[in-house]
PDB file of C-alpha atoms in Angstrom:
ATOM      1  CA  UNK A 145       0.000   0.000   0.000  1.00  0.00           C
ATOM      2  CA  UNK A 146       1.367   3.416  -0.946  1.00  0.00           C
ATOM      3  CA  UNK A 147       2.485   5.772   1.802  1.00  0.00           C
ATOM      4  CA  UNK A 148       2.931   8.757  -0.504  1.00  0.00           C
ATOM      5  CA  UNK A 149       0.834  11.765   0.412  1.00  0.00           C
ATOM      6  CA  UNK A 150       0.034  15.207  -0.932  1.00  0.00           C
ATOM      7  CA  UNK A 151       0.225  18.337   1.175  1.00  0.00           C
ATOM      8  CA  UNK A 152      -1.107  21.820   0.401  1.00  0.00           C
ATOM      9  CA  UNK A 153      -0.338  24.998   2.320  1.00  0.00           C
ATOM     10  CA  UNK A 154      -2.973  27.632   1.503  1.00  0.00           C
ATOM     11  CA  UNK A 155      -1.767  31.137   2.326  1.00  0.00           C
ATOM     12  CA  UNK A 156      -3.001  34.645   1.729  1.00  0.00           C
ATOM     13  CA  UNK A 157      -0.552  35.157  -1.146  1.00  0.00           C
ATOM     14  CA  UNK A 158       0.661  31.712  -2.196  1.00  0.00           C
ATOM     15  CA  UNK A 159      -0.204  28.029  -2.406  1.00  0.00           C
ATOM     16  CA  UNK A 160       2.619  25.566  -1.740  1.00  0.00           C
ATOM     17  CA  UNK A 161       2.185  21.907  -2.667  1.00  0.00           C
ATOM     18  CA  UNK A 162       4.373  18.903  -1.888  1.00  0.00           C
ATOM     19  CA  UNK A 163       4.324  15.177  -2.493  1.00  0.00           C
ATOM     20  CA  UNK A 164       6.006  13.312   0.373  1.00  0.00           C
ATOM     21  CA  UNK A 165       6.960   9.768   1.279  1.00  0.00           C
ATOM     22  CA  UNK A 166       4.468   9.924   4.166  1.00  0.00           C
ATOM     23  CA  UNK A 167       7.037  11.576   6.435  1.00  0.00           C
ATOM     24  CA  UNK A 168       9.390  14.519   5.854  1.00  0.00           C
ATOM     25  CA  UNK A 169      11.017  13.557   2.534  1.00  0.00           C
ATOM     26  CA  UNK A 170       9.717  15.762  -0.291  1.00  0.00           C
ATOM     27  CA  UNK A 171       9.476  13.918  -3.611  1.00  0.00           C
ATOM     28  CA  UNK A 172       7.978  16.778  -5.605  1.00  0.00           C
ATOM     29  CA  UNK A 173       6.856  20.366  -5.064  1.00  0.00           C
ATOM     30  CA  UNK A 174       5.122  23.285  -6.756  1.00  0.00           C
ATOM     31  CA  UNK A 175       4.052  26.805  -5.890  1.00  0.00           C
ATOM     32  CA  UNK A 176       1.413  29.171  -7.254  1.00  0.00           C
ATOM     33  CA  UNK A 177      -0.199  32.438  -6.253  1.00  0.00           C
ATOM     34  CA  UNK A 178      -3.451  32.337  -4.297  1.00  0.00           C
ATOM     35  CA  UNK A 179      -6.279  33.669  -6.509  1.00  0.00           C
ATOM     36  CA  UNK A 180      -7.614  37.023  -5.367  1.00  0.00           C
ATOM     37  CA  UNK A 181     -10.892  36.788  -7.279  1.00  0.00           C
ATOM     38  CA  UNK A 182     -13.237  34.096  -8.542  1.00  0.00           C
ATOM     39  CA  UNK A 183     -14.566  32.971  -5.168  1.00  0.00           C
ATOM     40  CA  UNK A 184     -14.021  29.607  -3.475  1.00  0.00           C
ATOM     41  CA  UNK A 185     -14.251  27.712  -6.757  1.00  0.00           C
ATOM     42  CA  UNK A 186     -11.148  29.525  -8.012  1.00  0.00           C
ATOM     43  CA  UNK A 187      -9.309  28.611  -4.811  1.00  0.00           C
ATOM     44  CA  UNK A 188     -10.258  24.936  -5.207  1.00  0.00           C
ATOM     45  CA  UNK A 189      -9.094  24.835  -8.832  1.00  0.00           C
ATOM     46  CA  UNK A 190      -5.786  26.529  -7.994  1.00  0.00           C
ATOM     47  CA  UNK A 191      -5.151  24.150  -5.101  1.00  0.00           C
ATOM     48  CA  UNK A 192      -5.789  21.192  -7.407  1.00  0.00           C
ATOM     49  CA  UNK A 193      -3.557  22.540 -10.172  1.00  0.00           C
ATOM     50  CA  UNK A 194      -0.714  23.262  -7.746  1.00  0.00           C
ATOM     51  CA  UNK A 195      -0.863  19.700  -6.431  1.00  0.00           C
ATOM     52  CA  UNK A 196      -0.947  18.321  -9.971  1.00  0.00           C
ATOM     53  CA  UNK A 197       2.256  20.252 -10.725  1.00  0.00           C
ATOM     54  CA  UNK A 198       3.871  18.745  -7.630  1.00  0.00           C
ATOM     55  CA  UNK A 199       2.753  15.288  -8.777  1.00  0.00           C
ATOM     56  CA  UNK A 200       4.397  15.886 -12.165  1.00  0.00           C
ATOM     57  CA  UNK A 201       7.565  16.995 -10.386  1.00  0.00           C
ATOM     58  CA  UNK A 202       7.488  13.777  -8.348  1.00  0.00           C
ATOM     59  CA  UNK A 203       6.517  11.661 -11.396  1.00  0.00           C
ATOM     60  CA  UNK A 204       3.581  10.268  -9.467  1.00  0.00           C
ATOM     61  CA  UNK A 205      -0.001   9.718 -10.654  1.00  0.00           C
ATOM     62  CA  UNK A 206      -2.816  11.210  -8.500  1.00  0.00           C
ATOM     63  CA  UNK A 207      -4.099   7.750  -7.655  1.00  0.00           C
ATOM     64  CA  UNK A 208      -0.674   6.965  -6.245  1.00  0.00           C
ATOM     65  CA  UNK A 209      -1.431   9.159  -3.231  1.00  0.00           C
ATOM     66  CA  UNK A 210      -2.860   7.642  -0.058  1.00  0.00           C
ATOM     67  CA  UNK A 211      -4.472  10.983   0.709  1.00  0.00           C
ATOM     68  CA  UNK A 212      -4.148  14.749   0.619  1.00  0.00           C
ATOM     69  CA  UNK A 213      -3.997  17.271   3.450  1.00  0.00           C
ATOM     70  CA  UNK A 214      -4.615  21.016   3.304  1.00  0.00           C
ATOM     71  CA  UNK A 215      -3.485  23.561   5.860  1.00  0.00           C
ATOM     72  CA  UNK A 216      -5.808  26.579   5.669  1.00  0.00           C
ATOM     73  CA  UNK A 217      -5.766  29.744   7.807  1.00  0.00           C
ATOM     74  CA  UNK A 218      -8.499  30.540  10.298  1.00  0.00           C
ATOM     75  CA  UNK A 219     -11.082  28.383  12.027  1.00  0.00           C
ATOM     76  CA  UNK A 220     -11.575  24.880  10.609  1.00  0.00           C
ATOM     77  CA  UNK A 221     -14.226  22.220  11.164  1.00  0.00           C
ATOM     78  CA  UNK A 222     -11.966  19.200  10.753  1.00  0.00           C
ATOM     79  CA  UNK A 223     -14.870  16.723  10.862  1.00  0.00           C
ATOM     80  CA  UNK A 224     -16.634  18.175   7.828  1.00  0.00           C
ATOM     81  CA  UNK A 225     -13.605  19.684   6.074  1.00  0.00           C
ATOM     82  CA  UNK A 226     -15.190  23.137   6.208  1.00  0.00           C
ATOM     83  CA  UNK A 227     -13.234  26.371   6.488  1.00  0.00           C
ATOM     84  CA  UNK A 228     -15.333  28.611   8.727  1.00  0.00           C
ATOM     85  CA  UNK A 229     -13.709  31.961   8.027  1.00  0.00           C
ATOM     86  CA  UNK A 230     -10.447  33.019   6.380  1.00  0.00           C
ATOM     87  CA  UNK A 231      -9.916  36.759   6.764  1.00  0.00           C
ATOM     88  CA  UNK A 232      -6.910  36.941   4.408  1.00  0.00           C
ATOM     89  CA  UNK A 233      -8.422  35.145   1.392  1.00  0.00           C
ATOM     90  CA  UNK A 234     -11.264  36.914  -0.412  1.00  0.00           C
ATOM     91  CA  UNK A 235     -12.881  33.722  -1.670  1.00  0.00           C
ATOM     92  CA  UNK A 236     -13.104  32.108   1.772  1.00  0.00           C
ATOM     93  CA  UNK A 237     -14.599  34.750   4.051  1.00  0.00           C
ATOM     94  CA  UNK A 238     -17.774  32.689   4.481  1.00  0.00           C
ATOM     95  CA  UNK A 239     -17.975  28.996   5.518  1.00  0.00           C
ATOM     96  CA  UNK A 240     -17.070  26.702   2.614  1.00  0.00           C
ATOM     97  CA  UNK A 241     -16.724  22.872   2.420  1.00  0.00           C
ATOM     98  CA  UNK A 242     -13.170  22.970   1.066  1.00  0.00           C
ATOM     99  CA  UNK A 243     -12.403  19.331   1.860  1.00  0.00           C
ATOM    100  CA  UNK A 244     -15.369  17.802   0.002  1.00  0.00           C
ATOM    101  CA  UNK A 245     -14.923  20.195  -2.942  1.00  0.00           C
ATOM    102  CA  UNK A 246     -11.248  19.324  -3.319  1.00  0.00           C
ATOM    103  CA  UNK A 247     -11.952  15.602  -2.861  1.00  0.00           C
ATOM    104  CA  UNK A 248     -14.342  15.778  -5.809  1.00  0.00           C
ATOM    105  CA  UNK A 249     -11.795  17.670  -7.899  1.00  0.00           C
ATOM    106  CA  UNK A 250      -8.833  15.380  -7.147  1.00  0.00           C
ATOM    107  CA  UNK A 251     -10.519  12.015  -6.675  1.00  0.00           C
ATOM    108  CA  UNK A 252      -8.522  11.388  -3.494  1.00  0.00           C
ATOM    109  CA  UNK A 253      -9.547  11.730   0.190  1.00  0.00           C
ATOM    110  CA  UNK A 254      -8.763  15.204   1.549  1.00  0.00           C
ATOM    111  CA  UNK A 255      -8.322  16.300   5.165  1.00  0.00           C
ATOM    112  CA  UNK A 256      -8.337  19.961   6.258  1.00  0.00           C
ATOM    113  CA  UNK A 257      -6.459  21.443   9.207  1.00  0.00           C
ATOM    114  CA  UNK A 258      -5.432  24.863  10.462  1.00  0.00           C
ATOM    115  CA  UNK A 259      -2.329  25.984   8.556  1.00  0.00           C
ATOM    116  CA  UNK A 260      -0.249  26.892  11.583  1.00  0.00           C
ATOM    117  CA  UNK A 261      -1.293  23.825  13.565  1.00  0.00           C
ATOM    118  CA  UNK A 262      -0.102  21.551  10.769  1.00  0.00           C
ATOM    119  CA  UNK A 263       3.159  23.507  10.401  1.00  0.00           C
ATOM    120  CA  UNK A 264       3.715  23.243  14.155  1.00  0.00           C
ATOM    121  CA  UNK A 265       3.110  19.491  13.966  1.00  0.00           C
ATOM    122  CA  UNK A 266       5.737  19.191  11.228  1.00  0.00           C
ATOM    123  CA  UNK A 267       8.210  21.170  13.334  1.00  0.00           C
ATOM    124  CA  UNK A 268       7.374  18.956  16.329  1.00  0.00           C
ATOM    125  CA  UNK A 269       8.051  15.748  14.440  1.00  0.00           C
ATOM    126  CA  UNK A 270      10.883  16.732  12.133  1.00  0.00           C
ATOM    127  CA  UNK A 271      12.002  20.309  12.762  1.00  0.00           C
ATOM    128  CA  UNK A 272      13.013  22.896  15.350  1.00  0.00           C
ATOM    129  CA  UNK A 273      10.448  21.665  17.882  1.00  0.00           C
ATOM    130  CA  UNK A 274      11.741  18.091  17.892  1.00  0.00           C
ATOM    131  CA  UNK A 275      12.869  17.084  21.373  1.00  0.00           C
ATOM    132  CA  UNK A 276      10.809  19.662  23.271  1.00  0.00           C
ATOM    133  CA  UNK A 277       7.846  18.569  25.388  1.00  0.00           C
ATOM    134  CA  UNK A 278       6.314  22.033  25.095  1.00  0.00           C
ATOM    135  CA  UNK A 279       6.683  24.930  22.696  1.00  0.00           C
ATOM    136  CA  UNK A 280       4.820  27.822  21.108  1.00  0.00           C
ATOM    137  CA  UNK A 281       4.977  28.100  17.323  1.00  0.00           C
ATOM    138  CA  UNK A 282       4.479  31.585  15.870  1.00  0.00           C
ATOM    139  CA  UNK A 283       4.233  31.953  12.102  1.00  0.00           C
ATOM    140  CA  UNK A 284       4.695  35.542  10.936  1.00  0.00           C
ATOM    141  CA  UNK A 285       3.607  36.151   7.353  1.00  0.00           C
ATOM    142  CA  UNK A 286       0.542  37.619   5.640  1.00  0.00           C
ATOM    143  CA  UNK A 287      -1.113  37.157   9.035  1.00  0.00           C
ATOM    144  CA  UNK A 288       0.237  35.981  12.371  1.00  0.00           C
ATOM    145  CA  UNK A 289      -0.686  32.439  13.385  1.00  0.00           C
ATOM    146  CA  UNK A 290       0.241  30.301  16.335  1.00  0.00           C
ATOM    147  CA  UNK A 291       0.196  26.723  17.538  1.00  0.00           C
ATOM    148  CA  UNK A 292       0.817  25.098  20.909  1.00  0.00           C
ATOM    149  CA  UNK A 293       2.471  21.846  21.963  1.00  0.00           C
ATOM    150  CA  UNK A 294       2.121  20.808  25.618  1.00  0.00           C
ATOM    151  CA  UNK A 295       3.269  17.529  27.198  1.00  0.00           C
ATOM    152  CA  UNK A 296       4.426  16.368  23.781  1.00  0.00           C
ATOM    153  CA  UNK A 297       1.002  16.773  22.163  1.00  0.00           C
ATOM    154  CA  UNK A 298      -0.570  19.487  20.011  1.00  0.00           C
ATOM    155  CA  UNK A 299      -3.263  21.562  21.717  1.00  0.00           C
ATOM    156  CA  UNK A 300      -6.229  22.447  19.502  1.00  0.00           C
ATOM    157  CA  UNK A 301      -8.847  23.496  22.066  1.00  0.00           C
ATOM    158  CA  UNK A 302     -12.232  23.629  20.376  1.00  0.00           C
ATOM    159  CA  UNK A 303     -10.500  23.999  17.013  1.00  0.00           C
ATOM    160  CA  UNK A 304      -8.755  27.377  17.166  1.00  0.00           C
ATOM    161  CA  UNK A 305      -6.249  27.225  20.041  1.00  0.00           C
ATOM    162  CA  UNK A 306      -3.055  29.195  19.485  1.00  0.00           C
ATOM    163  CA  UNK A 307      -4.495  32.146  17.536  1.00  0.00           C
ATOM    164  CA  UNK A 308      -1.798  34.480  18.842  1.00  0.00           C
ATOM    165  CA  UNK A 309      -2.344  36.915  15.977  1.00  0.00           C
ATOM    166  CA  UNK A 310      -5.673  37.835  17.530  1.00  0.00           C
ATOM    167  CA  UNK A 311      -4.366  38.385  21.034  1.00  0.00           C
ATOM    168  CA  UNK A 312      -4.706  42.065  21.917  1.00  0.00           C
ATOM    169  CA  UNK A 313      -1.398  43.953  21.677  1.00  0.00           C
ATOM    170  CA  UNK A 314      -2.951  47.407  22.161  1.00  0.00           C
ATOM    171  CA  UNK A 315      -6.414  47.835  23.730  1.00  0.00           C
ATOM    172  CA  UNK A 316      -8.572  50.047  21.530  1.00  0.00           C
ATOM    173  CA  UNK A 317      -5.891  49.976  18.830  1.00  0.00           C
ATOM    174  CA  UNK A 318      -5.937  49.446  15.086  1.00  0.00           C
ATOM    175  CA  UNK A 319      -8.843  47.469  13.628  1.00  0.00           C
ATOM    176  CA  UNK A 320      -7.891  43.941  12.542  1.00  0.00           C
ATOM    177  CA  UNK A 321      -9.345  42.006   9.582  1.00  0.00           C
ATOM    178  CA  UNK A 322     -11.008  39.724  12.127  1.00  0.00           C
ATOM    179  CA  UNK A 323     -13.140  42.629  13.417  1.00  0.00           C
ATOM    180  CA  UNK A 324     -11.381  43.079  16.754  1.00  0.00           C
ATOM    181  CA  UNK A 325      -9.297  46.100  17.726  1.00  0.00           C
ATOM    182  CA  UNK A 326      -5.614  46.117  18.616  1.00  0.00           C
ATOM    183  CA  UNK A 327      -4.702  42.560  17.556  1.00  0.00           C
ATOM    184  CA  UNK A 328      -1.076  41.528  17.122  1.00  0.00           C
ATOM    185  CA  UNK A 329      -1.883  40.846  13.455  1.00  0.00           C
ATOM    186  CA  UNK A 330      -3.163  44.390  12.963  1.00  0.00           C
ATOM    187  CA  UNK A 331       0.388  45.622  13.624  1.00  0.00           C
ATOM    188  CA  UNK A 332       2.559  42.700  12.511  1.00  0.00           C
ATOM    189  CA  UNK A 333       0.738  40.885   9.683  1.00  0.00           C
ATOM    190  CA  UNK A 334       2.251  41.577   6.273  1.00  0.00           C
ATOM    191  CA  UNK A 335      -1.135  42.672   4.936  1.00  0.00           C
ATOM    192  CA  UNK A 336      -1.521  45.248   7.710  1.00  0.00           C
ATOM    193  CA  UNK A 337       2.101  46.361   7.297  1.00  0.00           C
ATOM    194  CA  UNK A 338       1.540  47.023   3.595  1.00  0.00           C
ATOM    195  CA  UNK A 339      -1.638  49.018   4.238  1.00  0.00           C
ATOM    196  CA  UNK A 340       0.213  51.159   6.783  1.00  0.00           C
ATOM    197  CA  UNK A 341       3.211  51.576   4.452  1.00  0.00           C
ATOM    198  CA  UNK A 342       0.929  52.871   1.692  1.00  0.00           C
ATOM    199  CA  UNK A 343      -0.481  55.477   4.074  1.00  0.00           C
ATOM    200  CA  UNK A 344       2.964  56.613   5.209  1.00  0.00           C
ATOM    201  CA  UNK A 345       4.286  56.710   1.638  1.00  0.00           C
ATOM    202  CA  UNK A 346       1.918  59.583   0.871  1.00  0.00           C
ATOM    203  CA  UNK A 347       4.040  61.899   3.010  1.00  0.00           C
ATOM    204  CA  UNK A 348       7.380  60.146   3.535  1.00  0.00           C
ATOM    205  CA  UNK A 349      10.047  58.749   1.196  1.00  0.00           C
ATOM    206  CA  UNK A 350      10.377  54.966   1.061  1.00  0.00           C
ATOM    207  CA  UNK A 351      11.952  52.470  -1.338  1.00  0.00           C
ATOM    208  CA  UNK A 352       9.415  49.768  -0.494  1.00  0.00           C
ATOM    209  CA  UNK A 353       7.202  50.212  -3.538  1.00  0.00           C
ATOM    210  CA  UNK A 354      10.112  50.896  -5.886  1.00  0.00           C
ATOM    211  CA  UNK A 355      11.631  47.575  -4.816  1.00  0.00           C
ATOM    212  CA  UNK A 356       8.257  45.879  -5.238  1.00  0.00           C
ATOM    213  CA  UNK A 357       7.981  47.077  -8.844  1.00  0.00           C
ATOM    214  CA  UNK A 358      11.603  46.208  -9.665  1.00  0.00           C
ATOM    215  CA  UNK A 359      11.002  42.647  -8.493  1.00  0.00           C
ATOM    216  CA  UNK A 360       7.787  42.381 -10.525  1.00  0.00           C
ATOM    217  CA  UNK A 361       5.583  41.985  -7.456  1.00  0.00           C
ATOM    218  CA  UNK A 362       2.113  43.394  -6.892  1.00  0.00           C
ATOM    219  CA  UNK A 363       2.459  43.401  -3.096  1.00  0.00           C
ATOM    220  CA  UNK A 364       5.137  43.865  -0.460  1.00  0.00           C
ATOM    221  CA  UNK A 365       6.586  40.382  -0.112  1.00  0.00           C
ATOM    222  CA  UNK A 366       8.902  39.265   2.679  1.00  0.00           C
ATOM    223  CA  UNK A 367      11.839  39.654   0.309  1.00  0.00           C
ATOM    224  CA  UNK A 368      10.885  43.262  -0.443  1.00  0.00           C
ATOM    225  CA  UNK A 369      10.718  44.067   3.276  1.00  0.00           C
ATOM    226  CA  UNK A 370      14.146  42.498   3.831  1.00  0.00           C
ATOM    227  CA  UNK A 371      15.747  44.482   0.997  1.00  0.00           C
ATOM    228  CA  UNK A 372      14.195  47.727   2.230  1.00  0.00           C
ATOM    229  CA  UNK A 373      15.582  47.085   5.714  1.00  0.00           C
ATOM    230  CA  UNK A 374      19.011  46.317   4.249  1.00  0.00           C
ATOM    231  CA  UNK A 375      18.824  49.627   2.351  1.00  0.00           C
ATOM    232  CA  UNK A 376      18.173  51.496   5.619  1.00  0.00           C
ATOM    233  CA  UNK A 377      14.637  52.520   4.667  1.00  0.00           C
ATOM    234  CA  UNK A 378      13.206  54.438   7.635  1.00  0.00           C
ATOM    235  CA  UNK A 379       9.556  53.598   6.931  1.00  0.00           C
ATOM    236  CA  UNK A 380      10.315  49.884   6.665  1.00  0.00           C
ATOM    237  CA  UNK A 381      12.375  49.912   9.854  1.00  0.00           C
ATOM    238  CA  UNK A 382       9.745  51.852  11.796  1.00  0.00           C
ATOM    239  CA  UNK A 383       6.971  49.470  10.781  1.00  0.00           C
ATOM    240  CA  UNK A 384       8.938  46.271  11.363  1.00  0.00           C
ATOM    241  CA  UNK A 385      10.100  47.506  14.766  1.00  0.00           C
ATOM    242  CA  UNK A 386       6.460  48.223  15.644  1.00  0.00           C
ATOM    243  CA  UNK A 387       5.551  44.740  14.433  1.00  0.00           C
ATOM    244  CA  UNK A 388       8.241  43.220  16.659  1.00  0.00           C
ATOM    245  CA  UNK A 389       6.876  45.114  19.655  1.00  0.00           C
ATOM    246  CA  UNK A 390       3.382  43.759  18.974  1.00  0.00           C
ATOM    247  CA  UNK A 391       4.753  40.245  18.552  1.00  0.00           C
ATOM    248  CA  UNK A 392       6.608  40.699  21.827  1.00  0.00           C
ATOM    249  CA  UNK A 393       3.401  41.532  23.684  1.00  0.00           C
ATOM    250  CA  UNK A 394       1.596  38.493  22.304  1.00  0.00           C
ATOM    251  CA  UNK A 395       4.470  36.031  22.665  1.00  0.00           C
ATOM    252  CA  UNK A 396       5.548  37.266  26.095  1.00  0.00           C
ATOM    253  CA  UNK A 397       2.016  37.011  27.426  1.00  0.00           C
ATOM    254  CA  UNK A 398       1.585  33.514  25.969  1.00  0.00           C
ATOM    255  CA  UNK A 399       4.892  32.386  27.480  1.00  0.00           C
ATOM    256  CA  UNK A 400       3.814  33.673  30.884  1.00  0.00           C
ATOM    257  CA  UNK A 401       0.525  31.801  30.588  1.00  0.00           C
ATOM    258  CA  UNK A 402       1.890  28.513  29.218  1.00  0.00           C
ATOM    259  CA  UNK A 403       5.473  28.326  30.570  1.00  0.00           C
ATOM    260  CA  UNK A 404       6.731  26.575  27.427  1.00  0.00           C
ATOM    261  CA  UNK A 405      10.288  25.354  26.894  1.00  0.00           C
ATOM    262  CA  UNK A 406      10.713  26.967  23.481  1.00  0.00           C
ATOM    263  CA  UNK A 407       9.305  29.490  21.022  1.00  0.00           C
ATOM    264  CA  UNK A 408       9.638  28.586  17.325  1.00  0.00           C
ATOM    265  CA  UNK A 409       9.345  31.494  14.861  1.00  0.00           C
ATOM    266  CA  UNK A 410       8.406  30.707  11.262  1.00  0.00           C
ATOM    267  CA  UNK A 411       6.376  32.138   8.410  1.00  0.00           C
ATOM    268  CA  UNK A 412       7.522  34.190   5.440  1.00  0.00           C
ATOM    269  CA  UNK A 413       8.637  37.260   7.379  1.00  0.00           C
ATOM    270  CA  UNK A 414       9.910  35.329  10.382  1.00  0.00           C
ATOM    271  CA  UNK A 415      12.166  33.109   8.310  1.00  0.00           C
ATOM    272  CA  UNK A 416      13.262  35.743   5.770  1.00  0.00           C
ATOM    273  CA  UNK A 417      14.294  38.318   8.389  1.00  0.00           C
ATOM    274  CA  UNK A 418      16.315  35.643  10.127  1.00  0.00           C
ATOM    275  CA  UNK A 419      18.411  35.398  13.304  1.00  0.00           C
ATOM    276  CA  UNK A 420      18.970  39.131  13.927  1.00  0.00           C
ATOM    277  CA  UNK A 421      15.254  39.840  14.053  1.00  0.00           C
ATOM    278  CA  UNK A 422      14.634  36.631  15.993  1.00  0.00           C
ATOM    279  CA  UNK A 423      16.877  38.094  18.690  1.00  0.00           C
ATOM    280  CA  UNK A 424      14.835  41.312  18.670  1.00  0.00           C
ATOM    281  CA  UNK A 425      11.610  39.349  19.028  1.00  0.00           C
ATOM    282  CA  UNK A 426      13.098  37.490  21.995  1.00  0.00           C
ATOM    283  CA  UNK A 427      14.079  40.763  23.669  1.00  0.00           C
ATOM    284  CA  UNK A 428      10.635  42.292  23.007  1.00  0.00           C
ATOM    285  CA  UNK A 429       8.865  39.208  24.384  1.00  0.00           C
ATOM    286  CA  UNK A 430      11.131  39.215  27.415  1.00  0.00           C
ATOM    287  CA  UNK A 431       9.700  42.575  28.451  1.00  0.00           C
ATOM    288  CA  UNK A 432       6.292  40.888  28.833  1.00  0.00           C
ATOM    289  CA  UNK A 433       7.386  37.575  30.367  1.00  0.00           C
ATOM    290  CA  UNK A 434       7.087  36.833  34.064  1.00  0.00           C
ATOM    291  CA  UNK A 435       9.778  34.160  34.286  1.00  0.00           C
ATOM    292  CA  UNK A 436      13.431  34.897  34.944  1.00  0.00           C
ATOM    293  CA  UNK A 437      14.389  31.770  32.973  1.00  0.00           C
ATOM    294  CA  UNK A 438      13.099  32.423  29.437  1.00  0.00           C
ATOM    295  CA  UNK A 439      12.306  29.758  26.853  1.00  0.00           C
ATOM    296  CA  UNK A 440      14.661  28.928  24.002  1.00  0.00           C
ATOM    297  CA  UNK A 441      13.956  30.882  20.788  1.00  0.00           C
ATOM    298  CA  UNK A 442      14.555  29.163  17.454  1.00  0.00           C
ATOM    299  CA  UNK A 443      13.722  29.712  13.796  1.00  0.00           C
ATOM    300  CA  UNK A 444      11.524  27.093  12.158  1.00  0.00           C
ATOM    301  CA  UNK A 445      13.701  24.474  10.479  1.00  0.00           C
ATOM    302  CA  UNK A 446      11.504  23.258   7.615  1.00  0.00           C
ATOM    303  CA  UNK A 447      11.227  26.629   5.881  1.00  0.00           C
ATOM    304  CA  UNK A 448       8.635  27.400   3.220  1.00  0.00           C
ATOM    305  CA  UNK A 449       7.736  23.723   2.839  1.00  0.00           C
ATOM    306  CA  UNK A 450       6.938  23.174   6.526  1.00  0.00           C
ATOM    307  CA  UNK A 451       3.241  23.994   6.235  1.00  0.00           C
ATOM    308  CA  UNK A 452       2.729  21.719   3.232  1.00  0.00           C
ATOM    309  CA  UNK A 453       4.715  18.891   4.849  1.00  0.00           C
ATOM    310  CA  UNK A 454       2.606  19.276   7.981  1.00  0.00           C
ATOM    311  CA  UNK A 455      -0.586  19.219   5.899  1.00  0.00           C
ATOM    312  CA  UNK A 456       0.528  15.975   4.262  1.00  0.00           C
ATOM    313  CA  UNK A 457       0.588  14.368   7.718  1.00  0.00           C
ATOM    314  CA  UNK A 458      -3.141  14.971   8.261  1.00  0.00           C
ATOM    315  CA  UNK A 459      -4.915  11.667   8.621  1.00  0.00           C
ATOM    316  CA  UNK A 460      -1.671   9.689   8.945  1.00  0.00           C
TER     317      UNK A 460
END
């Protein structure tokens, strides 16, 4: 019986697909942009096409897969395969049966999980979280997601445990996509950072959008932010420093509540900005942590493929 599995990481800007051996070995991969129009049907078709490209890369037929997993942002009903609400993807802002729709499209069984929870599970089994009995995973990208491992097991609560991006960093602060005010994500999520950068660019010089155009992008990617910081751009530095402060409030508070051994930072921005900014996050979180002995801070080990690898483990 085949052990090969497909994994899909559905993000606000990109879809990453992998074909694995049922564990951490990637046999094939593909990446596409997340559709910004066309509704949920467009998202389903793009997910299917991205996986088909990964299957071609792996030289595997669709029927050669034991199953497919999808990591999607937001609240998930894992029993029905329904995404309840995804604030960062236009086509999925209302409940949609993503699992059944993709099963019909691919002809293989599909399981749906929260994107950060599946990435955290991959890091627990194969990555930076391996060997820790407890850790907090924080994935900093288009949004800010989190996952929790306690006593060697993932903690899901009623389905949405670990949503650190929607912890309040500033009471009465900036409105978040989720409808709450002052969330960590409203200050640190890449979508919120871009919106704020566009406002500031009306009155202040910045190379952010020049770099975006030079790289042929239609949004401020993690790579654009990194290059702007390297160029000494004051707007970029101000916004990323503010993001780090918001992350520090959320992470420090979570560490005080959970007393975890480690904090694992991943996601597009988290991984691209690297060790120097990891150190700044640790310092910022330390200002909001009760304990004198802080947890270990590490960057996620599995990189961009971690979410898709974690999704492939769903149902295993």
